[in-house]
Short mmCIF file of C-alpha atoms and ligand atoms in Angstrom, two decimals:
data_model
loop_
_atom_site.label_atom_id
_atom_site.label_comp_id
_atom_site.label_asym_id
_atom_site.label_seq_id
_atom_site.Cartn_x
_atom_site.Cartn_y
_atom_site.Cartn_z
CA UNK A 580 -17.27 14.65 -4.21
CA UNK A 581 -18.79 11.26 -3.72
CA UNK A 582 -22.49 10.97 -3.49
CA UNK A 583 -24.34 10.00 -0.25
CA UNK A 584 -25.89 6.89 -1.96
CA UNK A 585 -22.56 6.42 -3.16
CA UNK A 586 -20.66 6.62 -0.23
CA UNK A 587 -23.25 4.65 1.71
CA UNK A 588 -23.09 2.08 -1.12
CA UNK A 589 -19.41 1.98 -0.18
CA UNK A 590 -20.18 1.59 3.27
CA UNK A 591 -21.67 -1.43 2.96
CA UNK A 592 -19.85 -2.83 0.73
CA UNK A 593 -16.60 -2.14 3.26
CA UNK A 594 -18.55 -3.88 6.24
CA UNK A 595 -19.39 -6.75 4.15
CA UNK A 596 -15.57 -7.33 3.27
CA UNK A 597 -14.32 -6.56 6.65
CA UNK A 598 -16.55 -8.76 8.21
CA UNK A 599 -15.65 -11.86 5.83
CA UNK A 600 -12.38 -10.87 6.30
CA UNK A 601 -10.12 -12.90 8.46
CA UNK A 602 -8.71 -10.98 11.69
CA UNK A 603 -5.37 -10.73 10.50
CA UNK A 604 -2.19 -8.60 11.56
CA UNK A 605 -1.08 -5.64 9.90
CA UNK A 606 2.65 -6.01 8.83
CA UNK A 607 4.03 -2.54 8.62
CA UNK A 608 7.74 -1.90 6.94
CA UNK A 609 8.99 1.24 8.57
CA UNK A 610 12.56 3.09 9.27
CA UNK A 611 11.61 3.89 12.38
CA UNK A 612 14.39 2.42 14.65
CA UNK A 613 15.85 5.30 17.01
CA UNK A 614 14.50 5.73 20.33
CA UNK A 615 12.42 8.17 19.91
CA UNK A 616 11.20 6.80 16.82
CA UNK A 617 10.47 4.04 18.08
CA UNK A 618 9.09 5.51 21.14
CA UNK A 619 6.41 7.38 18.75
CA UNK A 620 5.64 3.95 16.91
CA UNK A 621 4.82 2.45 20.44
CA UNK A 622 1.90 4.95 20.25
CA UNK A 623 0.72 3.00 16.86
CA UNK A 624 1.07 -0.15 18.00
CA UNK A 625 -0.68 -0.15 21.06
CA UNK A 626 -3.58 1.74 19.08
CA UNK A 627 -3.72 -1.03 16.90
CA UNK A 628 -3.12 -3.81 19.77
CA UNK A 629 -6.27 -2.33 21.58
CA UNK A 630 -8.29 -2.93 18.83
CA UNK A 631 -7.72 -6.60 18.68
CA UNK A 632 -4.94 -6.18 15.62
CA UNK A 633 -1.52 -7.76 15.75
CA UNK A 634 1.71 -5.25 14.71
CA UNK A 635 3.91 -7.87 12.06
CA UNK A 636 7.01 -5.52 12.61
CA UNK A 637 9.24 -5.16 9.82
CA UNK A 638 11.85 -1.98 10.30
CA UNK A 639 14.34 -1.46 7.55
CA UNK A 640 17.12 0.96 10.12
CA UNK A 641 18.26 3.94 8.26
CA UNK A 642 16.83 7.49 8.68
CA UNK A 643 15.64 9.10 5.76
CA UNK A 644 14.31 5.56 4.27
CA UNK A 645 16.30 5.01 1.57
CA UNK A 646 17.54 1.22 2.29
CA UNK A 647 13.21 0.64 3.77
CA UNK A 648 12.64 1.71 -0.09
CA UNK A 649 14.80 -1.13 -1.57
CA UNK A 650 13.61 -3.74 0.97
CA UNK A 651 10.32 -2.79 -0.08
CA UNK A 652 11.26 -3.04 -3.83
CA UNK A 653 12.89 -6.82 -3.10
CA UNK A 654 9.30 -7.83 -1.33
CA UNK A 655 7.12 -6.20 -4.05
CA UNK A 656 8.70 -8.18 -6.77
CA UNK A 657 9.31 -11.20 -5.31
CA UNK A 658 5.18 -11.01 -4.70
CA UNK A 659 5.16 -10.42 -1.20
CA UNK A 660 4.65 -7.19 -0.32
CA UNK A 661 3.79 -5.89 3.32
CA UNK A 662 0.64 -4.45 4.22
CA UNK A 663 1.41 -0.90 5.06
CA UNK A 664 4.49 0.88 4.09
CA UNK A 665 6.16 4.36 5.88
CA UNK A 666 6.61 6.39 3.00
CA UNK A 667 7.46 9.73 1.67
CA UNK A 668 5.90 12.63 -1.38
CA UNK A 669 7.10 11.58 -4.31
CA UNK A 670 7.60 7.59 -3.42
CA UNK A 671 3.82 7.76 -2.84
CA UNK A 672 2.94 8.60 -6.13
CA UNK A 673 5.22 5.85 -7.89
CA UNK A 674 3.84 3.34 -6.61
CA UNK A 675 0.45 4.94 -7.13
CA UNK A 676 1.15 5.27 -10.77
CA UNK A 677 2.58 1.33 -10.58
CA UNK A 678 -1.35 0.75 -9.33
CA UNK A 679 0.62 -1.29 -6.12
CA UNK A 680 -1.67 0.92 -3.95
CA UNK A 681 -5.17 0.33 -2.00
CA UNK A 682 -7.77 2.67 -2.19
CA UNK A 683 -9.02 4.11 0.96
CA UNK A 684 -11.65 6.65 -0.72
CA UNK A 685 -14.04 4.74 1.48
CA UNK A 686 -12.57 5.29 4.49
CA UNK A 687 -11.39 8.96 3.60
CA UNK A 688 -14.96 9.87 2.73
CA UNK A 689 -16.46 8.41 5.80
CA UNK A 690 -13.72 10.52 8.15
CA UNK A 691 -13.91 13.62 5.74
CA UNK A 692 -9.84 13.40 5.24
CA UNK A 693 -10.55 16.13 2.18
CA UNK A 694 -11.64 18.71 4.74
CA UNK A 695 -8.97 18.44 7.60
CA UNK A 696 -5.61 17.27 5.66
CA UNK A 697 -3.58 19.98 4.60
CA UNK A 698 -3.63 20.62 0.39
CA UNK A 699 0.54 20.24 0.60
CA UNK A 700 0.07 17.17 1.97
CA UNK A 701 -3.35 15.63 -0.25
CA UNK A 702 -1.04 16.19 -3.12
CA UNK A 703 1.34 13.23 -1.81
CA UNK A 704 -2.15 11.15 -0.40
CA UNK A 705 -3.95 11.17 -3.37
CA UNK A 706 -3.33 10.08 -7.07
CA UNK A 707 -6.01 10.39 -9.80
CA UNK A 708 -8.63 11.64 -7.79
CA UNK A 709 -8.09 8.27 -4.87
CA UNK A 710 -6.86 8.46 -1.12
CA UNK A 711 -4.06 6.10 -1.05
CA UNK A 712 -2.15 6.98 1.82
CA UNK A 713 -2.83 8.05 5.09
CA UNK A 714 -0.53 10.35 6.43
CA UNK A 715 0.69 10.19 10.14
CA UNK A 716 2.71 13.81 10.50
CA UNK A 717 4.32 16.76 9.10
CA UNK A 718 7.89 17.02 9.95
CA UNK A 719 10.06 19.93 8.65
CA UNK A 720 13.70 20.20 8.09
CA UNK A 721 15.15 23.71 8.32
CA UNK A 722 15.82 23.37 12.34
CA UNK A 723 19.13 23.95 13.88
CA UNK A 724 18.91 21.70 17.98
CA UNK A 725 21.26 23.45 20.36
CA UNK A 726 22.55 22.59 23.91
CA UNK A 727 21.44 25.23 26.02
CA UNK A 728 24.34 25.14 28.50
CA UNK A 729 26.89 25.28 25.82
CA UNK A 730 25.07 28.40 24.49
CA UNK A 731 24.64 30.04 27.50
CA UNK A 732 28.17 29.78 28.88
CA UNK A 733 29.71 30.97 25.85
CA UNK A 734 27.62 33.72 25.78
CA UNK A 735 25.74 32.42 22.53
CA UNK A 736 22.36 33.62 21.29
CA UNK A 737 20.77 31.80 18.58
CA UNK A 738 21.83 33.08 14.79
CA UNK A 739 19.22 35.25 13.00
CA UNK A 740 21.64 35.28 9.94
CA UNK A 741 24.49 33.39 8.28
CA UNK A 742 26.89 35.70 9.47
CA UNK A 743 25.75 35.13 13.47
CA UNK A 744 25.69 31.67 12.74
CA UNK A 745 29.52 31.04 11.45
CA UNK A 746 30.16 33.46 14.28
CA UNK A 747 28.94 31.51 16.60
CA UNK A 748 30.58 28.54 15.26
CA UNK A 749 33.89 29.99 15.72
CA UNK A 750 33.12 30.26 19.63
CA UNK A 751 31.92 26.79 20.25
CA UNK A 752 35.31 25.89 18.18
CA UNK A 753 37.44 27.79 20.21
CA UNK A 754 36.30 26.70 23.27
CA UNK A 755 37.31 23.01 22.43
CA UNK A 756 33.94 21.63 21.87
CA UNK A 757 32.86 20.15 18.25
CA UNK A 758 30.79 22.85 17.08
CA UNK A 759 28.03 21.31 14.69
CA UNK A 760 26.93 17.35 15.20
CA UNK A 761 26.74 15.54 12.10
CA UNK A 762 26.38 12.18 10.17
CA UNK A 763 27.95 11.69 7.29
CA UNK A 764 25.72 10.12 5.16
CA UNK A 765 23.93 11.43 2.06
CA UNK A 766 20.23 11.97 3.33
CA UNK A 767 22.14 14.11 6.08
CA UNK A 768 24.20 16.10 4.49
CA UNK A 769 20.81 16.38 1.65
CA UNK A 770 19.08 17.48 4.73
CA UNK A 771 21.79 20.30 6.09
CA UNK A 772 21.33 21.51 1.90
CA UNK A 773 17.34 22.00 2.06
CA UNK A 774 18.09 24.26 4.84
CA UNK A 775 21.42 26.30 3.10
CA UNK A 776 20.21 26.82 -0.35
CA UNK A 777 16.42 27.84 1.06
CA UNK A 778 18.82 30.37 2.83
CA UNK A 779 21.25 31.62 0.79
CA UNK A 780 18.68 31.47 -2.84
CA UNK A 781 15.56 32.55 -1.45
CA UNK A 782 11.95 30.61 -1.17
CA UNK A 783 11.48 31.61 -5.37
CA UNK A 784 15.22 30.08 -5.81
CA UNK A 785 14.68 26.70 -3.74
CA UNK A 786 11.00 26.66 -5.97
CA UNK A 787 13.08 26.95 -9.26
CA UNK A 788 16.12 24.80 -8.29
CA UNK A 789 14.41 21.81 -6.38
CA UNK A 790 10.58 22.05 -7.79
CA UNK A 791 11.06 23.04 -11.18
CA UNK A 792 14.10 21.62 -11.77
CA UNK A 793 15.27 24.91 -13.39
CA UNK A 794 18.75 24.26 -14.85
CA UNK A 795 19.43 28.57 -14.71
CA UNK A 796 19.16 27.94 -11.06
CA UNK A 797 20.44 24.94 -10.85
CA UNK A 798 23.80 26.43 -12.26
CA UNK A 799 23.85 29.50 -11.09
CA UNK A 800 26.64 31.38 -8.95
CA UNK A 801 23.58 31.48 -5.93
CA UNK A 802 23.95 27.76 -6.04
CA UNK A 803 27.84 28.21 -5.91
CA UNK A 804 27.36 29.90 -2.43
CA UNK A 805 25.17 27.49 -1.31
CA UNK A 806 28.06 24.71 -2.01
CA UNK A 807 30.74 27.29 -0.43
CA UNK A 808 28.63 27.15 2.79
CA UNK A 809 28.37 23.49 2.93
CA UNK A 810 31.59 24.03 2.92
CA UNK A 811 31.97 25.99 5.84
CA UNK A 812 29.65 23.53 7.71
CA UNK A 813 31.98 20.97 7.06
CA UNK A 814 34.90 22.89 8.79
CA UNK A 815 32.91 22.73 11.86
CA UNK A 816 31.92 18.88 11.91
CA UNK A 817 34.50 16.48 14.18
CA UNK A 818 36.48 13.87 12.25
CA UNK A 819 34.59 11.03 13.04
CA UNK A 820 31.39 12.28 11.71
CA UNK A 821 31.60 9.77 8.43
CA UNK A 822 29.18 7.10 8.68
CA UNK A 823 27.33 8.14 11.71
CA UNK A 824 23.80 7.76 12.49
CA UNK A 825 21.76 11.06 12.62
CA UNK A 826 20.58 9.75 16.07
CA UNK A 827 24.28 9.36 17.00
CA UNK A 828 24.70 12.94 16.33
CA UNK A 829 21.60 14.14 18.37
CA UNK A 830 22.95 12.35 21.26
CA UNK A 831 26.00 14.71 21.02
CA UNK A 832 24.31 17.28 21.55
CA UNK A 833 22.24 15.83 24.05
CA UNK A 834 25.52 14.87 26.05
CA UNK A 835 26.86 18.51 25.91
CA UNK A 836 29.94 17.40 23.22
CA UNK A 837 28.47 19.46 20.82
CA UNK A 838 26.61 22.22 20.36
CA UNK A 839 24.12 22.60 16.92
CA UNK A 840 22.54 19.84 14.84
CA UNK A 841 20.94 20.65 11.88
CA UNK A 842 18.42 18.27 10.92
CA UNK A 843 14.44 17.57 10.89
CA UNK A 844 11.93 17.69 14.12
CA UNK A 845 12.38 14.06 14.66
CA UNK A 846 15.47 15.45 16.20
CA UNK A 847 13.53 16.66 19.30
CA UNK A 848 12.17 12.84 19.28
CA UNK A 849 15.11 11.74 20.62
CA UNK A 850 15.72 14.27 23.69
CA UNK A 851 12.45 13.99 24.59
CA UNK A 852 13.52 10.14 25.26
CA UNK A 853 16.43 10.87 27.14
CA UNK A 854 14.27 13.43 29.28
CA UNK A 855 15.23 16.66 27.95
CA UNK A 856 13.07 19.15 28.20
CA UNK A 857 13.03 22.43 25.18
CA UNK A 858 13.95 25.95 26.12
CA UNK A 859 15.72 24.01 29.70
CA UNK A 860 17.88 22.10 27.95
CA UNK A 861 17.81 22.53 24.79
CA UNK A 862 16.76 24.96 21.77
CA UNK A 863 14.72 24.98 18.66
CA UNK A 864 15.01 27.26 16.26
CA UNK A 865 14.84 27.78 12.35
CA UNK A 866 18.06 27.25 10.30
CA UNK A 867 18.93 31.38 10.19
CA UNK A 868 17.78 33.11 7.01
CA UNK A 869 14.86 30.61 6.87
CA UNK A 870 12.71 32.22 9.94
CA UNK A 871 9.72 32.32 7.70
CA UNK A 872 9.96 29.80 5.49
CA UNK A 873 9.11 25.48 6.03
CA UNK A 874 10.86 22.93 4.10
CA UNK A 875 8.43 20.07 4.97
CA UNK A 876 8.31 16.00 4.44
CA UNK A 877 5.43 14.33 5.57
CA UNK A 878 5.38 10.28 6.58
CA UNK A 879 2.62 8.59 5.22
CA UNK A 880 1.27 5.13 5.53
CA UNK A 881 0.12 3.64 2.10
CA UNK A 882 -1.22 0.24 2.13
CA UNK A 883 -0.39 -1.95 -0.62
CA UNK A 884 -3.28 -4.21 -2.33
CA UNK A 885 -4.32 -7.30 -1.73
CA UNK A 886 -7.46 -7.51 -3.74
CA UNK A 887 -10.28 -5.13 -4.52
CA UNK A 888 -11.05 -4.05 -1.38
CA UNK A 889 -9.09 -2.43 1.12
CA UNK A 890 -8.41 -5.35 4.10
CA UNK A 891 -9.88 -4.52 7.43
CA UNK A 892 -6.07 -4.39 9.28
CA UNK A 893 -5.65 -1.74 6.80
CA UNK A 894 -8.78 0.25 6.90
CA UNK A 895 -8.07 0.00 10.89
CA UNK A 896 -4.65 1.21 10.66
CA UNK A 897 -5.69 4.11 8.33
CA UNK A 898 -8.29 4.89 10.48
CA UNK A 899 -6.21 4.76 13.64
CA UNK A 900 -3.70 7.25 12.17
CA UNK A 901 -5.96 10.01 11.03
CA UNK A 902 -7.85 10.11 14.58
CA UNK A 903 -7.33 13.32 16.07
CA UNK A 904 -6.39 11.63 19.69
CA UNK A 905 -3.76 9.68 17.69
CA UNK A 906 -2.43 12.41 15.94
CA UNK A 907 -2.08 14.66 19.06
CA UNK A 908 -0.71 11.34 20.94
CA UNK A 909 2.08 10.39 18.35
CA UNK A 910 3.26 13.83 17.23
CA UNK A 911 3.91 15.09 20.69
CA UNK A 912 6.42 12.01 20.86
CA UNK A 913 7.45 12.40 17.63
CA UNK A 914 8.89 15.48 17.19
CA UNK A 915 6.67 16.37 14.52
CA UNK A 916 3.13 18.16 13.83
CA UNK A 917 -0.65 16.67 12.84
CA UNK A 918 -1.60 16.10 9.76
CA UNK A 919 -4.71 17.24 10.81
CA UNK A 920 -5.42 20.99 10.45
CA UNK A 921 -8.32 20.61 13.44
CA UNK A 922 -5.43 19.36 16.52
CA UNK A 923 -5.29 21.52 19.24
CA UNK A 924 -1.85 22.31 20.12
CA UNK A 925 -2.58 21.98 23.71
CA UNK A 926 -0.62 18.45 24.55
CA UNK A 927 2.65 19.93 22.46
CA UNK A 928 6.23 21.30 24.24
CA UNK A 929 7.53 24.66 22.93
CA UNK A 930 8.99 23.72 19.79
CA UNK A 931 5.88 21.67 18.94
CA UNK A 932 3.76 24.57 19.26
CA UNK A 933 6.53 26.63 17.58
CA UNK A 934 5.97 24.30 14.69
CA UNK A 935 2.54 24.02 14.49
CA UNK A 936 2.17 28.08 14.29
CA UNK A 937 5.20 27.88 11.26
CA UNK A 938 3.67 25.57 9.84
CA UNK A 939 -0.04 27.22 9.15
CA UNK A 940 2.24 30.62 8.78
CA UNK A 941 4.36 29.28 6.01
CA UNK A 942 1.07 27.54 4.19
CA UNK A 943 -1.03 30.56 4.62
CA UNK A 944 1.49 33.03 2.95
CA UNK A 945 3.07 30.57 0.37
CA UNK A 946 6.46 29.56 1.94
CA UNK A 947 5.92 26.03 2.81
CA UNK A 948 7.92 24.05 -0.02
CA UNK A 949 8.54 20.07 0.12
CA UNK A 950 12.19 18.55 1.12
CA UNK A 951 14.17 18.05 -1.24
CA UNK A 952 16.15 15.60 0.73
CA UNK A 953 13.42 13.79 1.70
CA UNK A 954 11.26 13.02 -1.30
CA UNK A 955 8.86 16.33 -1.29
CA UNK A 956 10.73 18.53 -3.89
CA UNK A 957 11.47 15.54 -7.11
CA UNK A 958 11.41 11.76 -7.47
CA UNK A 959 13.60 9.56 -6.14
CA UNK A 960 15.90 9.12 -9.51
CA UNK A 961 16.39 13.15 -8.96
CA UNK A 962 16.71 13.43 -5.29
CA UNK A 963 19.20 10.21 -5.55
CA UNK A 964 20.93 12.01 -8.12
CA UNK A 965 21.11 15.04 -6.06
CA UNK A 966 22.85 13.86 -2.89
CA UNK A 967 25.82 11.94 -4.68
CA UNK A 968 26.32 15.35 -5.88
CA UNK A 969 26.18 16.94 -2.30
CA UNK A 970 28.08 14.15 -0.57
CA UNK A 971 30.54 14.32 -2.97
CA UNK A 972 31.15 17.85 -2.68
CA UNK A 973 30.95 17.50 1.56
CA UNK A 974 33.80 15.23 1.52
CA UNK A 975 35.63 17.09 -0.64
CA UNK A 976 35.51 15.26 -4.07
CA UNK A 977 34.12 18.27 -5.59
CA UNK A 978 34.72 21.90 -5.12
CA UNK A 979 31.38 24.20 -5.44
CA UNK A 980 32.28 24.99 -9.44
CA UNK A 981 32.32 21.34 -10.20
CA UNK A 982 29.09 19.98 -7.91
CA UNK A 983 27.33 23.15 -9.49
CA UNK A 984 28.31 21.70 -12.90
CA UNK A 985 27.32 17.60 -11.80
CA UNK A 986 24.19 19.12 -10.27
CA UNK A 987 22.87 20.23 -13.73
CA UNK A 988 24.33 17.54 -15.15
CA UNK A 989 22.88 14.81 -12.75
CA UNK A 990 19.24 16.69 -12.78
CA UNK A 991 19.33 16.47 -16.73
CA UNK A 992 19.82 12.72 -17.08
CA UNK A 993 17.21 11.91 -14.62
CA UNK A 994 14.73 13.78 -14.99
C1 LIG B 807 12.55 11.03 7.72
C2 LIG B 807 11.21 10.68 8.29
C3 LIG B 807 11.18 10.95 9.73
C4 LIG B 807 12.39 10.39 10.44
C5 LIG B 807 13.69 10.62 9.68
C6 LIG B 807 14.91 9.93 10.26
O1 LIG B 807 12.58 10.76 6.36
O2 LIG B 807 10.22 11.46 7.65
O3 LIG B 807 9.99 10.44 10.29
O4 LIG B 807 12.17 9.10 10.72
O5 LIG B 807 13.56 10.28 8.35
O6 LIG B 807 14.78 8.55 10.30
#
């Protein structure tokens, strides 16, 4: 805990620098380049804009991040490196341990971050004791998005189980439509596995396979199952689902060709855009078997330094994000929840209220657990490691004896 003298010591010191400082833009590198997306970063930059700071856009397209990490790689060592950066868990804390990151204890003790941030989430914030990224949402990825129409001609109620769930794959195939909307790339099908092996394993299984990195579980014949039913899934995907952009496959839904998606709340980002409204036109509900638990990934914005004190874009921008107005503002648009425990829920659709209440249920009786596939569970080298595995075994390289075999195999040389 910072003393008062301390932390008015600070203050000063912060007003003196941002007062010297030149008015200067914030240049953000993000991934957020769907319509929704980029609908919810509209809410950001117009924050920013009415406080007299300039947005220096700099998206990197491609959901889950991965390319917006290499960009960011290519500008840090060539010297250059943006002001604030979108990033995810374990992402945060390499570059925190690289010492790349400003310190916004200042800020964080002014606004009391410690008291109103969730602990899951300070984990990823913070390194050795310092704030050093302020974090915008909490999205979660066990979510299955489902065209209401579609459901309710064929007579469909959403899955509880795994069983319900194939079954009511096999209608929506029968009837000619493309059952379950997909993109073939590896963050997707990564995100489709947080949701199966929380499912098939167990919360204590996912713990000991993703967090722990146990190789028992890693190995095991439970994992086998969870590769069989990826398998499954991919015998309800069309055959142009290589390639395509998660926000393709939203839209398919959207458009009544298909009727499930799998994938993260930023999902319901994108029907909000085209209009759609939750529980009219489409459903939210958790990937079956996972009703209790949340697989979560949190965006955060961590601002790189540029000297010893935080610059006053940044401390704006940081500040700007953790305001409760903001955080009710952008989330709604989002698709995701506040990183603020003290939100009220008021401003937030059905499915945003739905996750808001899993979301303090999970925390409150131990079943929230970080995404694998999106940088909460392991570091990148692991999680990379992980979903040329999956991938692999989607398309059919691998059957679920061999990827059960590369998984251990892949976790042990990275880790
Ligand atoms: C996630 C990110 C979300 C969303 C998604 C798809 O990693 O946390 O905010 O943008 O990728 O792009």
């Amino acid at each position: 805990m910072m003393s008062l003298k301390s932390l008015k010591l600070g203050l000063a010191a912060l007003a003196m620098s941002t007062s010297l400082a030149s008015a200067a833009d914030v240049e953000v590198l993000h991934w957020w380049t769907s319509g929704g997306e980029a609908a919810a970063l509209n809410v950001l930059k117009q924050d920013l804009e009415s406080q007299g700071i300039g947005w220096q856009d700099m998206p990197v397209a491609g959901g889950g991040g991965t390319q917006a990490m290499t960009v960011l790689r290519a500008r840090v060592t060539s010297g250059n490196p943006p002001t604030a950066v979108q990033m995810l868990g374990f992402d945060i804390t390499d570059w925190a341990k690289e010492g790349a990151l400003a310190d916004l204890n200042i800020i964080a003790g002014m606004e009391g971050w410690d008291d109103v941030v969730p602990a899951a989430l300070q984990k990823f914030s913070k390194y050795d004791g310092k704030w050093v990224a302020a974090p915008v949402n909490v999205h979660s990825t066990n979510w299955v998005w489902a065209n209401k129409a579609i459901l309710d001609e064929l007579g469909i109620e959403p899955p509880q189980n795994w069983d319900e769930f194939v079954a009511a794959l096999e209608k929506v195939k029968a009837s000619g439509k493309t059952a379950i909307a997909h993109g073939g790339q590896a963050w997707q099908d990564a995100t489709i596995f947080d949701a199966v092996v929380m499912a098939t394993g167990g919360p204590e299984f996912y713990q000991k396979a993703f967090i722990d990195l146990d190789e028992e579980a890693l190995g095991s014949d439970t994992m086998k199952e969870a590769f069989d039913r990826m398998a499954v899934i991919r015998s309800y995907v069309d055959d142009n689902f290589s390639g395509r952009d998660w926000n393709l496959a939203t839209a398919m839904v959207i458009n009544g060709d298909a009727a499930f998606q799998m994938m993260g709340d930023w999902a319901k980002g994108e029907f909000l855009n085209a209009g759609k409204k939750p529980d009219e036109d489409f459903l939210c509900f958790r990937f079956p078997g996972t009703q209790d638990q949340v697989t979560f990934n949190a965006d955060q914005f961590a601002m790189f330094a540029q000297g010893p004190e935080v610059g006053k874009e940044q401390a704006a921008l940081a500040t700007a994000i953790l305001s409760p107005s903001f955080q009710s503002a952008f989330n709604v648009v989002k698709g995701s929840v506040p990183a603020r425990t003290d939100v009220p829920n008021d401003a937030f659709d059905a499915c945003g209220k739905k996750g808001m209440a899993d979301l303090k249920k999970a925390a409150d009786s131990g079943n929230l657990y970080g995404s694998m596939a999106h940088g909460h569970a392991n570091p990148a080298a692991i999680k990379n490691a992980m979903y040329d595995v999956i991938t692999a075994h989607f398309n059919g390289e691998y059957d679920s004896e061999t990827a059960v075999a590369e998984l251990v195999t892949a976790v042990q040389i990275n880790k």
